[in-house]
Each structure stands twice: as structure tokens, then as C-alpha cells.
Tab-separated table of C-alpha atoms in Angstrom:
chain	number	residue	atom	x	y	z
A	1	MET	CA	29.945	2.206	-1.435
A	2	THR	CA	29.232	3.632	2.007
A	3	MET	CA	27.820	7.114	2.533
A	4	THR	CA	29.938	9.919	3.929
A	5	SER	CA	27.994	11.545	6.740
A	6	SER	CA	28.375	13.788	9.741
A	7	SER	CA	27.286	12.648	13.165
A	8	ASN	CA	24.268	14.950	13.242
A	9	GLU	CA	22.772	13.737	9.967
A	10	ILE	CA	19.919	11.247	9.944
A	11	TYR	CA	19.893	8.404	7.432
A	12	LEU	CA	16.901	6.100	7.102
A	13	ALA	CA	16.391	2.757	5.375
A	14	ALA	CA	13.006	1.561	4.135
A	15	ILE	CA	11.810	-1.754	2.721
A	16	GLU	CA	8.482	-2.418	1.050
A	17	GLY	CA	8.150	-6.187	1.047
A	18	GLY	CA	5.968	-7.766	-1.596
A	19	GLY	CA	5.451	-11.458	-2.202
A	20	THR	CA	7.464	-11.383	-5.432
A	21	THR	CA	9.587	-8.222	-5.193
A	22	PHE	CA	11.069	-5.974	-2.520
A	23	VAL	CA	11.655	-2.245	-2.989
A	24	VAL	CA	14.548	-0.982	-0.863
A	25	SER	CA	15.464	2.648	-0.369
A	26	VAL	CA	17.898	4.815	1.603
A	27	ALA	CA	17.158	8.446	2.391
A	28	ARG	CA	18.546	11.420	4.280
A	29	VAL	CA	16.377	13.634	6.459
A	30	VAL	CA	16.769	17.183	5.165
A	31	PRO	CA	17.343	19.660	8.018
A	32	LEU	CA	14.906	22.557	8.256
A	33	HIS	CA	17.675	25.120	7.706
A	34	GLU	CA	18.877	23.514	4.473
A	35	ALA	CA	17.700	25.220	1.307
A	36	ILE	CA	16.284	22.634	-1.052
A	37	VAL	CA	13.599	22.475	-3.724
A	38	THR	CA	10.524	21.058	-2.009
A	39	PRO	CA	7.820	19.053	-3.762
A	40	THR	CA	4.318	20.314	-4.353
A	41	ALA	CA	1.750	19.581	-1.677
A	42	ALA	CA	-0.476	17.825	-4.184
A	43	THR	CA	1.979	15.056	-5.043
A	44	GLY	CA	4.350	14.896	-2.083
A	45	ASN	CA	7.307	14.140	-4.367
A	46	ASN	CA	9.240	15.600	-7.289
A	47	ASN	CA	11.805	14.535	-9.839
A	48	ASN	CA	14.807	15.595	-7.742
A	49	GLY	CA	14.532	12.740	-5.270
A	50	ILE	CA	12.861	14.973	-2.694
A	51	LEU	CA	9.995	13.456	-0.769
A	52	GLN	CA	7.646	15.311	1.566
A	53	ILE	CA	5.860	13.382	4.328
A	54	GLY	CA	3.937	15.884	6.378
A	55	PRO	CA	6.461	18.344	7.878
A	56	THR	CA	9.410	16.018	7.145
A	57	THR	CA	11.506	16.339	3.988
A	58	LEU	CA	13.530	13.357	2.768
A	59	GLN	CA	16.172	13.172	0.065
A	60	ILE	CA	16.065	9.767	-1.583
A	61	LEU	CA	19.657	8.673	-2.165
A	62	HIS	CA	19.470	5.058	-3.354
A	63	THR	CA	16.587	2.828	-4.421
A	64	THR	CA	16.434	-0.624	-5.967
A	65	THR	CA	13.883	-3.306	-6.789
A	66	ILE	CA	14.747	-6.903	-5.889
A	67	PRO	CA	14.768	-8.875	-8.078
A	68	SER	CA	15.334	-6.318	-10.834
A	69	PRO	CA	12.694	-6.251	-13.609
A	70	GLU	CA	15.028	-8.044	-16.033
A	71	ASN	CA	15.785	-10.766	-13.508
A	72	ALA	CA	12.140	-11.076	-12.471
A	73	THR	CA	11.221	-12.032	-16.011
A	74	SER	CA	14.092	-14.444	-16.536
A	75	THR	CA	13.722	-18.183	-16.403
A	76	SER	CA	15.864	-18.495	-13.270
A	77	ASN	CA	14.227	-18.400	-9.869
A	78	ASN	CA	15.205	-15.023	-8.424
A	79	SER	CA	12.153	-14.557	-6.227
A	80	THR	CA	12.816	-17.062	-3.455
A	81	PRO	CA	12.767	-15.626	0.083
A	82	ASP	CA	16.465	-16.414	0.602
A	83	ARG	CA	17.538	-14.694	-2.626
A	84	ILE	CA	15.402	-11.627	-2.002
A	85	LEU	CA	16.542	-11.233	1.610
A	86	ASP	CA	20.212	-11.785	0.723
A	87	GLU	CA	20.108	-9.108	-1.986
A	88	THR	CA	18.140	-6.734	0.245
A	89	CYS	CA	20.698	-7.022	3.037
A	90	ALA	CA	23.605	-6.657	0.605
A	91	PHE	CA	22.102	-3.431	-0.768
A	92	LEU	CA	21.619	-2.012	2.728
A	93	ARG	CA	25.172	-2.879	3.779
A	94	ARG	CA	26.556	-1.351	0.592
A	95	HIS	CA	25.049	2.044	1.429
A	96	LEU	CA	25.705	2.159	5.184
A	97	PRO	CA	26.707	5.602	6.541
A	98	SER	CA	30.466	5.654	6.910
A	99	ASP	CA	30.790	7.509	10.201
A	100	ASN	CA	29.173	4.925	12.474
A	101	GLY	CA	28.290	2.008	10.214
A	102	LYS	CA	24.564	2.038	10.902
A	103	TYR	CA	21.369	3.762	9.870
A	104	SER	CA	19.474	5.989	12.270
A	105	ALA	CA	16.412	3.791	11.774
A	106	VAL	CA	14.890	1.234	9.418
A	107	GLY	CA	11.258	0.550	8.567
A	108	ILE	CA	9.798	-2.593	7.018
A	109	ALA	CA	6.336	-2.569	5.449
A	110	THR	CA	5.475	-6.104	4.367
A	111	PHE	CA	2.672	-8.148	2.920
A	112	GLY	CA	0.715	-10.098	5.496
A	113	PRO	CA	-0.386	-11.727	7.528
A	114	ALA	CA	2.655	-10.786	9.559
A	115	GLY	CA	3.653	-10.739	13.211
A	116	VAL	CA	3.380	-7.036	14.063
A	117	ASN	CA	3.043	-7.294	17.858
A	118	PRO	CA	6.508	-6.749	19.425
A	119	THR	CA	5.418	-8.429	22.667
A	120	ARG	CA	4.957	-11.711	20.768
A	121	THR	CA	8.661	-12.339	20.307
A	122	LYS	CA	8.069	-15.787	18.816
A	123	ASP	CA	6.567	-14.440	15.593
A	124	TYR	CA	7.302	-10.694	15.662
A	125	GLY	CA	8.914	-9.635	12.417
A	126	THR	CA	7.946	-12.804	10.549
A	127	ILE	CA	5.439	-13.823	7.892
A	128	LEU	CA	2.758	-15.891	9.604
A	129	ALA	CA	1.632	-19.393	8.688
A	130	GLY	CA	-1.656	-18.123	7.245
A	131	SER	CA	0.034	-16.441	4.291
A	132	PRO	CA	-1.152	-17.695	0.879
A	133	LYS	CA	2.460	-17.282	-0.248
A	134	ARG	CA	3.576	-20.699	0.951
A	135	GLU	CA	7.307	-20.201	0.455
A	136	TRP	CA	7.257	-17.163	2.778
A	137	ARG	CA	5.510	-18.820	5.722
A	138	GLY	CA	7.578	-18.494	8.875
A	139	VAL	CA	10.284	-16.394	7.200
A	140	ASP	CA	11.939	-13.909	9.582
A	141	LEU	CA	12.324	-10.573	7.804
A	142	LEU	CA	13.233	-8.344	10.699
A	143	THR	CA	16.342	-10.000	12.146
A	144	PRO	CA	18.576	-10.151	9.021
A	145	ILE	CA	17.475	-6.693	7.846
A	146	ALA	CA	18.078	-5.097	11.266
A	147	ARG	CA	21.550	-6.646	11.405
A	148	ALA	CA	22.368	-5.472	7.877
A	149	CYS	CA	21.438	-1.959	8.997
A	150	GLY	CA	23.793	-2.169	11.974
A	151	LEU	CA	20.826	-2.203	14.366
A	152	GLY	CA	20.557	-5.844	15.351
A	153	ASP	CA	23.192	-6.323	18.052
A	154	ASP	CA	20.943	-5.698	21.025
A	155	GLY	CA	21.013	-9.093	22.648
A	156	GLY	CA	17.507	-9.776	21.436
A	157	GLY	CA	18.194	-10.965	17.926
A	158	GLY	CA	17.427	-7.556	16.456
A	159	LYS	CA	13.733	-7.880	17.196
A	160	ARG	CA	13.212	-5.281	19.911
A	161	VAL	CA	15.284	-2.347	18.702
A	162	ALA	CA	13.290	0.858	19.128
A	163	VAL	CA	14.520	2.290	15.825
A	164	VAL	CA	13.393	-0.739	13.820
A	165	GLY	CA	9.783	-0.484	12.640
A	166	PHE	CA	7.787	-3.450	11.373
A	167	ASP	CA	4.219	-3.327	10.085
A	168	THR	CA	2.102	-4.357	7.124
A	169	ASP	CA	2.408	-2.748	3.706
A	170	VAL	CA	-1.042	-1.245	4.239
A	171	ASN	CA	-0.976	-0.108	7.871
A	172	ALA	CA	2.335	1.685	7.353
A	173	PRO	CA	1.194	3.693	4.298
A	174	ALA	CA	-2.191	4.289	5.949
A	175	LEU	CA	-0.410	6.044	8.803
A	176	ALA	CA	1.874	7.953	6.396
A	177	GLU	CA	-1.079	9.052	4.268
A	178	PHE	CA	-2.975	10.087	7.401
A	179	ARG	CA	-0.139	12.158	8.857
A	180	HIS	CA	0.612	13.794	5.509
A	181	ARG	CA	-3.011	14.709	4.766
A	182	ARG	CA	-3.610	15.856	8.345
A	183	TYR	CA	-0.561	18.121	8.128
A	184	LEU	CA	-1.728	19.608	4.808
A	185	GLN	CA	-5.198	20.149	6.253
A	186	GLU	CA	-3.785	21.980	9.268
A	187	GLN	CA	-1.611	24.147	7.010
A	188	GLN	CA	-4.613	25.054	4.865
A	189	GLN	CA	-6.695	25.879	7.905
A	190	GLN	CA	-3.977	28.170	9.278
A	191	GLN	CA	-3.752	29.969	5.949
A	192	GLN	CA	-7.512	30.375	5.850
A	193	LYS	CA	-7.529	31.829	9.356
A	194	ARG	CA	-4.911	34.371	8.355
A	195	ARG	CA	-6.923	35.349	5.280
A	196	THR	CA	-10.059	35.624	7.382
A	197	ARG	CA	-8.364	37.983	9.846
A	198	GLN	CA	-7.102	40.138	6.991
A	199	SER	CA	-10.397	40.222	5.043
A	200	PRO	CA	-13.355	39.321	7.274
A	201	SER	CA	-16.277	38.023	5.267
A	202	PRO	CA	-19.406	36.059	6.130
A	203	ASP	CA	-18.404	33.625	3.375
A	204	ASN	CA	-15.110	32.841	5.111
A	205	ASN	CA	-15.478	29.903	7.440
A	206	ASN	CA	-13.297	27.086	8.639
A	207	ASP	CA	-15.727	24.302	9.351
A	208	ASP	CA	-13.655	21.496	7.879
A	209	LYS	CA	-13.721	18.494	10.143
A	210	PRO	CA	-10.292	17.528	11.477
A	211	LEU	CA	-9.011	14.404	9.755
A	212	THR	CA	-9.055	11.605	12.322
A	213	SER	CA	-9.643	8.505	10.177
A	214	LEU	CA	-8.334	7.016	6.946
A	215	SER	CA	-8.160	3.679	5.203
A	216	TYR	CA	-5.437	2.677	2.775
A	217	VAL	CA	-6.205	-0.149	0.333
A	218	THR	CA	-3.637	-1.767	-1.909
A	219	ILE	CA	-4.774	-3.951	-4.801
A	220	GLY	CA	-2.010	-5.999	-6.382
A	221	THR	CA	-0.967	-9.638	-6.102
A	222	GLY	CA	-3.208	-9.626	-3.038
A	223	VAL	CA	-5.510	-7.053	-1.464
A	224	GLY	CA	-4.707	-5.404	1.853
A	225	VAL	CA	-6.412	-2.825	4.036
A	226	GLY	CA	-4.753	-0.532	6.572
A	227	LEU	CA	-6.811	1.516	9.012
A	228	VAL	CA	-6.215	4.636	11.069
A	229	LEU	CA	-9.106	5.408	13.406
A	230	ASN	CA	-9.163	8.144	16.041
A	231	SER	CA	-5.727	9.111	14.689
A	232	GLN	CA	-4.235	5.703	15.625
A	233	PRO	CA	-3.365	2.695	13.428
A	234	ILE	CA	-5.469	-0.370	14.188
A	235	HIS	CA	-3.759	-3.352	15.790
A	236	GLY	CA	-6.172	-5.685	17.522
A	237	LEU	CA	-5.834	-9.451	17.596
A	238	LEU	CA	-3.587	-9.137	14.538
A	239	HIS	CA	-4.010	-6.374	11.974
A	240	PRO	CA	-6.825	-5.609	9.502
A	241	GLU	CA	-7.327	-8.234	6.795
A	242	GLY	CA	-10.039	-6.441	4.840
A	243	GLY	CA	-9.001	-7.961	1.532
A	244	HIS	CA	-10.739	-11.166	2.567
A	245	VAL	CA	-14.200	-9.778	3.339
A	246	ALA	CA	-17.092	-11.166	1.327
A	247	ILE	CA	-18.608	-9.130	-1.486
A	248	ARG	CA	-21.688	-9.166	-3.680
A	249	PRO	CA	-20.462	-10.349	-7.115
A	250	LEU	CA	-21.959	-9.023	-10.316
A	251	GLU	CA	-25.105	-10.781	-11.450
A	252	GLY	CA	-24.383	-14.003	-13.319
A	253	ASP	CA	-20.750	-14.163	-12.227
A	254	ALA	CA	-19.691	-17.819	-12.364
A	255	PHE	CA	-16.037	-17.328	-11.420
A	256	ALA	CA	-15.126	-19.958	-8.826
A	257	GLY	CA	-12.601	-17.841	-6.938
A	258	TYR	CA	-8.838	-17.620	-7.231
A	259	SER	CA	-6.573	-20.599	-6.702
A	260	TRP	CA	-4.899	-19.106	-3.632
A	261	GLY	CA	-8.194	-19.433	-1.811
A	262	ALA	CA	-8.034	-23.209	-1.771
A	263	GLU	CA	-5.889	-23.204	1.361
A	264	ARG	CA	-6.172	-21.047	4.504
A	265	SER	CA	-8.284	-18.339	2.867
A	266	PRO	CA	-11.614	-17.102	4.297
A	267	TYR	CA	-14.627	-18.295	2.303
A	268	GLY	CA	-12.247	-20.458	0.274
A	269	GLY	CA	-11.368	-17.352	-1.731
A	270	VAL	CA	-14.811	-17.381	-3.379
A	271	GLY	CA	-16.693	-14.098	-3.550
A	272	THR	CA	-14.107	-12.089	-1.617
A	273	VAL	CA	-12.353	-8.851	-2.553
A	274	GLU	CA	-8.976	-10.540	-3.069
A	275	GLY	CA	-10.621	-13.564	-4.679
A	276	VAL	CA	-12.065	-11.300	-7.374
A	277	THR	CA	-9.836	-8.253	-7.901
A	278	SER	CA	-6.258	-9.274	-7.067
A	279	SER	CA	-3.959	-9.621	-10.060
A	280	VAL	CA	-3.907	-13.384	-9.486
A	281	ALA	CA	-7.720	-13.576	-9.536
A	282	LEU	CA	-8.096	-11.289	-12.552
A	283	THR	CA	-5.538	-13.260	-14.540
A	284	GLU	CA	-7.207	-16.556	-13.690
A	285	ARG	CA	-10.607	-15.100	-14.619
A	286	LEU	CA	-9.153	-13.954	-17.942
A	287	LEU	CA	-7.758	-17.427	-18.633
A	288	GLN	CA	-11.103	-18.976	-17.761
A	289	MET	CA	-12.916	-16.586	-20.108
A	290	GLU	CA	-10.519	-17.381	-22.936
A	291	GLU	CA	-10.880	-21.126	-22.331
A	292	GLU	CA	-14.674	-20.811	-22.466
A	293	GLU	CA	-14.593	-18.681	-25.619
A	294	ASP	CA	-12.287	-21.135	-27.374
A	295	GLY	CA	-14.265	-24.111	-26.141
A	296	VAL	CA	-11.010	-25.824	-25.269
A	297	GLY	CA	-11.798	-26.880	-21.732
A	298	GLY	CA	-8.212	-27.706	-20.773
A	299	ASP	CA	-6.710	-28.268	-17.363
A	300	TYR	CA	-7.699	-25.013	-15.675
A	301	ALA	CA	-6.250	-26.110	-12.343
A	302	ALA	CA	-2.844	-26.596	-13.939
A	303	ILE	CA	-3.051	-23.216	-15.659
A	304	THR	CA	-3.890	-21.392	-12.431
A	305	THR	CA	-1.041	-23.117	-10.606
A	306	THR	CA	1.472	-21.709	-13.067
A	307	THR	CA	-0.230	-18.326	-13.031
A	308	THR	CA	0.082	-17.851	-9.300
A	309	THR	CA	3.735	-18.864	-9.205
A	310	ASP	CA	4.860	-16.892	-12.268
A	311	ALA	CA	4.486	-13.100	-12.161
A	312	ARG	CA	5.092	-12.936	-15.915
A	313	LYS	CA	1.706	-14.548	-16.562
A	314	ARG	CA	-0.013	-11.676	-14.744
A	315	GLU	CA	1.600	-9.056	-16.969
A	316	VAL	CA	-1.132	-9.774	-19.532
A	317	LEU	CA	-3.478	-7.551	-17.515
A	318	ALA	CA	-1.539	-4.466	-18.616
A	319	THR	CA	-2.338	-5.265	-22.266
A	320	LEU	CA	-6.115	-5.367	-21.818
A	321	PRO	CA	-8.258	-2.481	-23.119
A	322	ASP	CA	-10.127	-0.257	-20.668
A	323	ASP	CA	-13.478	-1.700	-21.757
A	324	HIS	CA	-12.541	-5.322	-21.032
A	325	PRO	CA	-15.108	-7.073	-18.773
A	326	VAL	CA	-12.532	-7.957	-16.110
A	327	TRP	CA	-12.430	-4.312	-15.020
A	328	ASN	CA	-16.159	-4.400	-14.266
A	329	HIS	CA	-15.568	-7.260	-11.849
A	330	ALA	CA	-12.529	-5.538	-10.367
A	331	SER	CA	-14.303	-2.230	-9.775
A	332	ASN	CA	-17.329	-3.972	-8.290
A	333	ALA	CA	-15.188	-5.837	-5.752
A	334	ILE	CA	-13.261	-2.704	-4.768
A	335	ALA	CA	-16.495	-0.697	-4.501
A	336	ASN	CA	-17.970	-3.391	-2.241
A	337	LEU	CA	-14.935	-3.025	0.012
A	338	CYS	CA	-15.241	0.781	0.060
A	339	VAL	CA	-18.903	0.545	1.048
A	340	SER	CA	-18.050	-1.902	3.833
A	341	LEU	CA	-15.324	0.441	5.115
A	342	LEU	CA	-17.684	3.414	5.098
A	343	LEU	CA	-20.416	1.492	6.905
A	344	LEU	CA	-18.139	-0.174	9.461
A	345	THR	CA	-15.552	2.514	10.220
A	346	SER	CA	-17.081	5.750	8.902
A	347	CYS	CA	-13.574	6.676	7.744
A	348	GLN	CA	-13.150	10.076	6.144
A	349	LYS	CA	-10.742	9.027	3.399
A	350	ILE	CA	-10.240	5.794	1.461
A	351	VAL	CA	-6.927	5.853	-0.392
A	352	LEU	CA	-6.610	3.300	-3.206
A	353	GLY	CA	-3.208	2.125	-4.439
A	354	GLY	CA	-1.294	-0.870	-5.725
A	355	GLY	CA	-0.544	-2.212	-9.176
A	356	ILE	CA	-4.142	-2.795	-10.261
A	357	MET	CA	-5.014	0.855	-9.534
A	358	LYS	CA	-2.510	1.954	-12.167
A	359	ARG	CA	-5.480	1.299	-14.451
A	360	GLY	CA	-6.719	4.888	-14.044
A	361	ILE	CA	-10.288	4.285	-15.204
A	362	LEU	CA	-10.937	2.209	-12.093
A	363	TYR	CA	-11.196	5.209	-9.765
A	364	ASP	CA	-14.330	6.605	-11.401
A	365	MET	CA	-15.709	3.091	-11.924
A	366	VAL	CA	-15.265	2.335	-8.221
A	367	ARG	CA	-16.897	5.602	-7.127
A	368	ARG	CA	-19.822	5.076	-9.474
A	369	ARG	CA	-20.395	1.519	-8.272
A	370	ALA	CA	-19.991	2.486	-4.612
A	371	TRP	CA	-22.603	5.214	-5.053
A	372	THR	CA	-24.990	2.641	-6.526
A	373	LEU	CA	-24.351	0.121	-3.746
A	374	LEU	CA	-24.873	2.718	-0.997
A	375	ASN	CA	-28.350	3.200	-2.435
A	376	GLY	CA	-28.840	6.599	-0.801
A	377	TYR	CA	-28.342	5.291	2.734
A	378	LEU	CA	-25.652	7.815	3.699
A	379	ASP	CA	-26.949	10.778	1.686
A	380	SER	CA	-27.405	12.794	4.886
A	381	VAL	CA	-23.613	12.893	5.271
A	382	GLU	CA	-22.455	15.901	3.284
A	383	GLU	CA	-19.287	14.199	2.037
A	384	LEU	CA	-21.381	11.284	0.730
A	385	SER	CA	-24.346	13.272	-0.573
A	386	SER	CA	-23.560	12.769	-4.274
A	387	GLU	CA	-21.445	10.647	-6.572
A	388	GLU	CA	-19.379	13.731	-7.342
A	389	ARG	CA	-18.558	14.212	-3.649
A	390	LEU	CA	-17.093	10.703	-3.523
A	391	LYS	CA	-14.105	12.086	-5.445
A	392	ASP	CA	-12.991	13.660	-2.167
A	393	VAL	CA	-13.538	10.454	-0.176
A	394	ILE	CA	-12.251	7.667	-2.455
A	395	VAL	CA	-8.911	9.079	-3.601
A	396	GLU	CA	-5.536	8.305	-5.133
A	397	GLY	CA	-2.344	8.008	-3.103
A	398	SER	CA	-0.145	11.016	-2.324
A	399	TRP	CA	3.051	9.467	-3.669
A	400	GLU	CA	2.225	7.785	-6.962
A	401	GLU	CA	5.764	8.122	-8.357
A	402	VAL	CA	7.406	6.567	-5.311
A	403	GLY	CA	4.605	4.335	-4.007
A	404	SER	CA	2.757	4.707	-0.717
A	405	GLY	CA	3.994	1.335	0.532
A	406	LEU	CA	7.635	2.414	0.399
A	407	VAL	CA	6.831	5.848	1.816
A	408	GLY	CA	5.011	4.155	4.695
A	409	ALA	CA	8.169	2.223	5.539
A	410	PHE	CA	9.968	5.524	6.151
């Protein structure tokens, strides 16, 4: 079914591309004059399909997950790149605006490494050869999606359309989180100035530093890091790949690294953030622990091969209690990454998201471990002067119900 629209309305399409599932959404930009229930500033979204991103209000009209949860757990293979892209494009075509047959813009936020430099037309919009997800290597996401949105007939294969955005699923939400939090900060500062003018007091001051830097970290099947520094997203030789930095494992940790690290992964996937705290790594660690406890031995290599190719195997993590040892390893790896980000970039906010962070206890565990690892080195910085203050630095995402990755695509 196509959408009925007037020529002055703006309809947007957004795709969050994961290695096993895509989330696809269509939204309408709500005009400023239109009366509508807005979400609270704290969450950025509400139950009426209204989403706030800084000063912009969106009305979410249609959303789907591909493959659907029931199909993702079936025995048939519904997660191949061709199947996922075909269903994504079909969904977008089904909800095209009726007046002109195209969206105003489309954004794609995908797992990496991906070709995000539009001047490199050979690989722009594609998954690069270094991806641990072998079946996705070289797959062109941008061209079929742009065409399905009615935005690909530009003579350039749909790859250079100004209203088609393509970035990683961490850089895109990093920029969205930054703009949203910066907007809220500016609003709060304006309100404080008005209160100060009305009731002058020596206790009223507005010394908050302007937000100019933020890091967004997603921990799921893999681990990704997006960076905004000096109010700009970072794109250098490629894009940040902070999930592959080396960490200091917990004492006595004998885990040999996740199976994805065997090919094209820095450090062979041993002792890295992703090699320890991704859902693949945590599941393989759990299997190894169970094998050792049972004294079975078994073919661990064969077990890990099935684990990495079958998302159903990783669902076991959701059944573990909060005091299971795997969460100690996970929080240590994430805390190592946070410390590295603070030391290297001095970013003001580190936003943690992704499927693993749905385990709520991890936030305090990460802050506690990061405070220990910092060892008092940055105590002179007010925001880092105590473990309690880290609650304002290492934070949850603004759009937990929707997901920062999808929001970033808008």
C-alpha cells in the first residue's frame, strides 16, 4: 500500500543493516505548526510512534524487521544477503508516497567495514572485503535500496544521490546522539539564562561546557565505535574500527578469542574488545566453559562454526543470570574500550548500546571497572573525578525503544 501525501510533506526511509537482520522504517517529518504529542526529552520517543531527534519531530509510520523473528529462528535460510535485500526493497516499494513515487530521502546505517567515502565510487555503498561476515563481502547495499526508494535513476547507479545517506551503524547514531544531546543542552542553557535574569543569584551559573564530542559504541554480534569530535563525525582513511582494539583481559583468562578472528581480524581476534564481548565471543566462551566443566573435550572448532552462523545459538545469553562469569569478561572489555576512548579522544560522552547492553547490570559494572582501570589518572577532570560522576559520561542511548542505530539512519 502506498502512502497518500501532499507535495509539501516530507517522507523519510531508514535502514539499520545488521549482519543477520535489517530494521527498516518509514517516517513523516511533522511540521512545526502541527499539534502533536511530543516525547519527553529524557527518552526521545513515546508510545505513539513519535520520535524526537533534536529539533526535528518524526512520526514513525511503518517498521519491520527482516527476517521477522519467527523466520529468523526457522530452519530455512532467511538471512542471506539476497533475501534480506529483496525483502527490504519490497517493503520500501510497498510504502512509497503516492504523489510522486519516491521518498524525500533515505538513510542506511550498516555494519562495517563499509565503503563510506562517496568519492570512491568503486566501493561506496558496499560491504568491504575485510568484513568477518563472509557472505556479505562485496555486497552493494546502496544501489538497490536507492532504486527501491525512487532515488536511484541519476545516471550514476544510485550511488551519488544527495538525498541518499550511507554510513556505519555506529557513526550514524553517534551523530544523531550528538545532535540530540547538543540540542537538549542548548535548550537547558537558554532556560537557565531566563531563570537567572528573572531571579539573579550567585548560585546561578551556566558554566556547562558545550558538547563538542561523543562516542557511540554498539555491542552485539560485533562491536563498533562511532566518533564525533569537534562536532564532526570522523572519517579518515576509512571509519573508526574501535571494536578491534586490544584490551587487558581479566587475570587468568584463557579464552583463545572468537572464531571470527581467525581471518582478517586484528590480533587474530585474541584479546580484543569484539573478541571478548561480542555475542559471538560470549557464546563461544560459554560453550568452552561448559565443555571444560563437563570434561567432554569435544570438537570446539565445529561448535564455534555453528555458533557464528546460527543466531539461535546466541540466544542462550539472554537466559544467563546476572552473576554469571561471562558478564565480568564482557564488562571488563567494554571498560577497557571506554578508557581507551577517554585517553585517546577525551570525548565528553560515551553512549553504549546494542543487544548485549540490554543486560542492564553492565552499565554500572562497566563504570566501576573503568574507574579502576583509570587508576586516578584523570581525577583532575571534574567529570571524571569520581566513579559516581562516570554516570554522566558513560551513558545509555536516547532511543532505547526504537534503537539508536535506526534513529541514526534517519
